[in-house]
Amino acid sequence: KQEVTQIPAALSVPEGENLVLNCSFTDSAIYNLQWFRQDPGKGLTSLLLIQSSQREQTSGRLNASLDKSSGRSTLYIAASQPGDSATYLCAVRPQAGNNRKLIWGLGTSLAVNP
Amino acid sequence: NAGVTQTPKFRVLKTGQSMTLLCAQDMNHEYMYWYRQDPGMGLRLIHYSVGEGTTAKGEVPDGYNVSRLKKQNFLLGLESAAPSQTSVYFCASSTGMDYSNQPQHFGDGTRLSIL
């Protein structure tokens, strides 16, 4: 059974720091892995989607990597800003079973302090 | 471009009451989804639809019904609300083209409390 874990559950950093959020999954048979951002009281915004054949994706200050063999993905945020404060969720789309269902982690709550 | 719009944003119900949550998307997406988000549980798929007139069960469908009469709308119904259905409900949509590698677009959620 596919499970997705995100560690740490919460993270607090000073502004300007580079940081890494972690996501691990138990079954490497996936179509893709996605990173989302959720602001308090808001919905989820898709940040990056990495297909299983890709190793990384970049968007601005964000870089996501994928290592299927080890079941890990990292989201790297460069030069963090207070506006980056949010909860970051990762989700995998498994190849097995009902692949219309994403498997979600519980998220990392990030606070960037001015 | 509104994207995915959910109504209402907040609602308080009494046990046993019924209500319908509306999701509308203006991106001409084939796929639509209803999730619930609870503390410590993550997002769980309730029902989804792969096109107009179709619906399918997700992982927690009991107590909910859905309808997709129009491509742009996906309705979630609670026939007899229970306190266990207190949650934040999110609607999402995605294109049907190569759906496995397309991101889902989310609404801002409906916060529902059942007393």
GROMACS .gro file of C-alpha atoms in nm:
model
  229
    1LYS     CA    1   0.000   0.000   0.000
    2GLN     CA    2   0.140   0.336  -0.103
    3GLU     CA    3   0.209   0.574   0.183
    4VAL     CA    4   0.346   0.927   0.168
    5THR     CA    5   0.533   1.085   0.457
    6GLN     CA    6   0.651   1.440   0.499
    7ILE     CA    7   0.912   1.533   0.755
    8PRO     CA    8   0.931   1.764   0.938
    9ALA     CA    9   0.569   1.844   1.016
   10ALA     CA   10   0.664   2.202   1.093
   11LEU     CA   11   0.962   2.421   1.017
   12SER     CA   12   1.052   2.776   1.118
   13VAL     CA   13   1.340   2.959   0.949
   14PRO     CA   14   1.470   3.316   0.926
   15GLU     CA   15   1.415   3.510   0.607
   16GLY     CA   16   1.678   3.455   0.340
   17GLU     CA   17   1.763   3.099   0.435
   18ASN     CA   18   1.771   2.824   0.176
   19LEU     CA   19   1.563   2.527   0.287
   20VAL     CA   20   1.466   2.175   0.191
   21LEU     CA   21   1.134   2.002   0.248
   22ASN     CA   22   1.122   1.626   0.231
   23CYS     CA   23   0.867   1.381   0.097
   24SER     CA   24   0.905   1.003   0.098
   25PHE     CA   25   0.686   0.733  -0.053
   26THR     CA   26   0.683   0.358  -0.011
   27ASP     CA   27   0.609   0.230  -0.363
   28SER     CA   28   0.825   0.349  -0.653
   29ALA     CA   29   0.561   0.261  -0.914
   30ILE     CA   30   0.427   0.611  -0.966
   31TYR     CA   31   0.325   0.824  -1.264
   32ASN     CA   32   0.432   1.146  -1.101
   33LEU     CA   33   0.482   1.338  -0.781
   34GLN     CA   34   0.334   1.679  -0.721
   35TRP     CA   35   0.412   1.955  -0.475
   36PHE     CA   36   0.131   2.185  -0.363
   37ARG     CA   37   0.114   2.493  -0.145
   38GLN     CA   38  -0.178   2.563   0.088
   39ASP     CA   39  -0.228   2.902   0.250
   40PRO     CA   40  -0.442   2.924   0.565
   41GLY     CA   41  -0.811   2.918   0.480
   42LYS     CA   42  -0.735   2.865   0.115
   43GLY     CA   43  -0.724   2.585  -0.136
   44LEU     CA   44  -0.419   2.413  -0.277
   45THR     CA   45  -0.200   2.558  -0.549
   46SER     CA   46   0.003   2.325  -0.767
   47LEU     CA   47   0.370   2.426  -0.756
   48LEU     CA   48   0.558   2.157  -0.945
   49LEU     CA   49   0.478   1.822  -1.103
   50ILE     CA   50   0.760   1.578  -1.169
   51GLN     CA   51   0.687   1.291  -1.403
   52SER     CA   52   0.834   0.951  -1.319
   53SER     CA   53   1.084   0.981  -1.606
   54GLN     CA   54   1.215   1.316  -1.479
   55ARG     CA   55   1.468   1.388  -1.206
   56GLU     CA   56   1.376   1.747  -1.126
   57GLN     CA   57   1.160   2.045  -1.209
   58THR     CA   58   1.227   2.412  -1.145
   59SER     CA   59   1.001   2.714  -1.112
   60GLY     CA   60   1.157   3.040  -1.000
   61ARG     CA   61   1.309   2.990  -0.655
   62LEU     CA   62   1.162   2.641  -0.627
   63ASN     CA   63   1.334   2.322  -0.733
   64ALA     CA   64   1.185   1.979  -0.683
   65SER     CA   65   1.379   1.657  -0.726
   66LEU     CA   66   1.262   1.300  -0.756
   67ASP     CA   67   1.451   0.980  -0.679
   68LYS     CA   68   1.210   0.698  -0.748
   69SER     CA   69   1.448   0.421  -0.650
   70SER     CA   70   1.484   0.555  -0.299
   71GLY     CA   71   1.125   0.677  -0.278
   72ARG     CA   72   1.217   1.037  -0.207
   73SER     CA   73   1.147   1.385  -0.329
   74THR     CA   74   1.277   1.716  -0.203
   75LEU     CA   75   1.145   2.066  -0.253
   76TYR     CA   76   1.424   2.322  -0.236
   77ILE     CA   77   1.328   2.683  -0.169
   78ALA     CA   78   1.603   2.936  -0.231
   79ALA     CA   79   1.631   3.265  -0.046
   80SER     CA   80   1.312   3.213   0.154
   81GLN     CA   81   1.074   3.505   0.206
   82PRO     CA   82   0.792   3.563   0.459
   83GLY     CA   83   0.549   3.519   0.169
   84ASP     CA   84   0.665   3.157   0.142
   85SER     CA   85   0.499   3.083   0.475
   86ALA     CA   86   0.237   2.817   0.406
   87THR     CA   87   0.181   2.443   0.428
   88TYR     CA   88   0.352   2.242   0.157
   89LEU     CA   89   0.197   1.911   0.055
   90CYS     CA   90   0.328   1.641  -0.170
   91ALA     CA   91   0.118   1.381  -0.346
   92VAL     CA   92   0.197   1.085  -0.569
   93ARG     CA   93  -0.013   0.935  -0.844
   94PRO     CA   94   0.038   0.559  -0.820
   95GLN     CA   95   0.049   0.329  -1.119
   96ALA     CA   96  -0.123   0.048  -0.933
   97GLY     CA   97  -0.490   0.034  -0.845
   98ASN     CA   98  -0.711   0.336  -0.901
   99ASN     CA   99  -0.457   0.575  -1.042
  100ARG     CA  100  -0.707   0.858  -1.052
  101LYS     CA  101  -0.657   0.883  -0.676
  102LEU     CA  102  -0.363   1.083  -0.549
  103ILE     CA  103  -0.191   0.965  -0.232
  104TRP     CA  104  -0.122   1.262  -0.007
  105GLY     CA  105   0.124   1.345   0.264
  106LEU     CA  106   0.014   1.544   0.568
  107GLY     CA  107   0.227   1.842   0.478
  108THR     CA  108   0.504   2.054   0.623
  109SER     CA  109   0.395   2.382   0.781
  110LEU     CA  110   0.660   2.642   0.697
  111ALA     CA  111   0.703   2.973   0.877
  112VAL     CA  112   0.958   3.220   0.736
  113ASN     CA  113   1.032   3.489   0.993
  114PRO     CA  114   1.128   3.843   0.891
  115ASN     CA  115  -1.016   3.361  -1.506
  116ALA     CA  116  -1.198   3.228  -1.198
  117GLY     CA  117  -1.062   2.871  -1.214
  118VAL     CA  118  -1.247   2.653  -0.962
  119THR     CA  119  -1.520   2.821  -0.757
  120GLN     CA  120  -1.687   2.663  -0.458
  121THR     CA  121  -2.008   2.777  -0.291
  122PRO     CA  122  -2.081   2.828  -0.012
  123LYS     CA  123  -1.754   2.910   0.167
  124PHE     CA  124  -1.892   2.840   0.514
  125ARG     CA  125  -2.194   2.656   0.643
  126VAL     CA  126  -2.325   2.532   0.976
  127LEU     CA  127  -2.580   2.252   0.974
  128LYS     CA  128  -2.771   2.061   1.235
  129THR     CA  129  -2.749   1.683   1.244
  130GLY     CA  130  -2.993   1.531   0.997
  131GLN     CA  131  -3.017   1.834   0.770
  132SER     CA  132  -2.928   1.810   0.404
  133MET     CA  133  -2.732   2.040   0.179
  134THR     CA  134  -2.554   2.060  -0.154
  135LEU     CA  135  -2.208   2.198  -0.217
  136LEU     CA  136  -2.151   2.343  -0.561
  137CYS     CA  137  -1.826   2.336  -0.758
  138ALA     CA  138  -1.789   2.520  -1.086
  139GLN     CA  139  -1.486   2.531  -1.315
  140ASP     CA  140  -1.432   2.745  -1.621
  141MET     CA  141  -1.127   2.564  -1.763
  142ASN     CA  142  -1.322   2.310  -1.970
  143HIS     CA  143  -1.172   2.030  -1.762
  144GLU     CA  144  -1.298   1.677  -1.804
  145TYR     CA  145  -1.207   1.551  -1.458
  146MET     CA  146  -1.351   1.682  -1.133
  147TYR     CA  147  -1.296   1.566  -0.775
  148TRP     CA  148  -1.435   1.617  -0.427
  149TYR     CA  149  -1.199   1.584  -0.129
  150ARG     CA  150  -1.233   1.633   0.241
  151GLN     CA  151  -0.946   1.754   0.458
  152ASP     CA  152  -0.932   1.669   0.826
  153PRO     CA  153  -0.654   1.734   1.079
  154GLY     CA  154  -0.408   1.446   1.092
  155MET     CA  155  -0.583   1.265   0.806
  156GLY     CA  156  -0.467   1.451   0.499
  157LEU     CA  157  -0.680   1.486   0.192
  158ARG     CA  158  -0.919   1.203   0.116
  159LEU     CA  159  -1.105   1.155  -0.210
  160ILE     CA  160  -1.482   1.133  -0.170
  161HIS     CA  161  -1.608   1.103  -0.529
  162TYR     CA  162  -1.479   1.197  -0.869
  163SER     CA  163  -1.603   1.234  -1.226
  164VAL     CA  164  -1.424   1.166  -1.552
  165GLY     CA  165  -1.678   1.352  -1.765
  166GLU     CA  166  -2.027   1.494  -1.791
  167GLY     CA  167  -2.285   1.245  -1.671
  168THR     CA  168  -2.032   1.017  -1.498
  169THR     CA  169  -1.941   0.975  -1.132
  170ALA     CA  170  -1.733   0.726  -0.936
  171LYS     CA  171  -1.660   0.652  -0.572
  172GLY     CA  172  -1.337   0.754  -0.407
  173GLU     CA  173  -1.202   0.625  -0.078
  174VAL     CA  174  -1.463   0.775   0.160
  175PRO     CA  175  -1.792   0.793  -0.034
  176ASP     CA  176  -2.038   0.687   0.237
  177GLY     CA  177  -2.291   0.954   0.334
  178TYR     CA  178  -2.232   1.158   0.018
  179ASN     CA  179  -2.383   1.170  -0.328
  180VAL     CA  180  -2.265   1.356  -0.636
  181SER     CA  181  -2.391   1.463  -0.973
  182ARG     CA  182  -2.223   1.594  -1.289
  183LEU     CA  183  -2.511   1.705  -1.509
  184LYS     CA  184  -2.303   1.974  -1.677
  185LYS     CA  185  -1.935   1.954  -1.762
  186GLN     CA  186  -1.851   2.266  -1.566
  187ASN     CA  187  -2.036   2.175  -1.247
  188PHE     CA  188  -1.985   1.902  -0.988
  189LEU     CA  189  -2.229   1.887  -0.697
  190LEU     CA  190  -2.170   1.717  -0.362
  191GLY     CA  191  -2.475   1.632  -0.155
  192LEU     CA  192  -2.515   1.538   0.208
  193GLU     CA  193  -2.856   1.377   0.250
  194SER     CA  194  -2.854   1.352   0.630
  195ALA     CA  195  -2.561   1.538   0.782
  196ALA     CA  196  -2.369   1.380   1.069
  197PRO     CA  197  -2.111   1.539   1.304
  198SER     CA  198  -1.844   1.311   1.149
  199GLN     CA  199  -1.892   1.505   0.826
  200THR     CA  200  -1.760   1.824   0.985
  201SER     CA  201  -1.465   1.903   0.762
  202VAL     CA  202  -1.321   2.127   0.496
  203TYR     CA  203  -1.434   2.019   0.152
  204PHE     CA  204  -1.228   2.088  -0.156
  205CYS     CA  205  -1.321   2.056  -0.518
  206ALA     CA  206  -1.056   2.011  -0.784
  207SER     CA  207  -1.045   1.969  -1.159
  208SER     CA  208  -0.795   1.857  -1.421
  209THR     CA  209  -0.780   1.810  -1.792
  210GLY     CA  210  -0.861   1.467  -1.927
  211MET     CA  211  -0.577   1.480  -2.174
  212ASP     CA  212  -0.292   1.270  -2.035
  213TYR     CA  213  -0.466   1.306  -1.701
  214SER     CA  214  -0.199   1.105  -1.522
  215ASN     CA  215   0.050   1.383  -1.574
  216GLN     CA  216  -0.165   1.687  -1.529
  217PRO     CA  217  -0.193   1.890  -1.208
  218GLN     CA  218  -0.520   1.930  -1.027
  219HIS     CA  219  -0.659   2.280  -0.976
  220PHE     CA  220  -0.830   2.341  -0.645
  221GLY     CA  221  -1.104   2.569  -0.518
  222ASP     CA  222  -1.073   2.760  -0.191
  223GLY     CA  223  -1.281   2.510   0.003
  224THR     CA  224  -1.608   2.495   0.195
  225ARG     CA  225  -1.585   2.487   0.572
  226LEU     CA  226  -1.874   2.278   0.699
  227SER     CA  227  -1.969   2.228   1.064
  228ILE     CA  228  -2.235   1.980   1.170
  229LEU     CA  229  -2.376   2.039   1.516
   0.00000   0.00000   0.00000
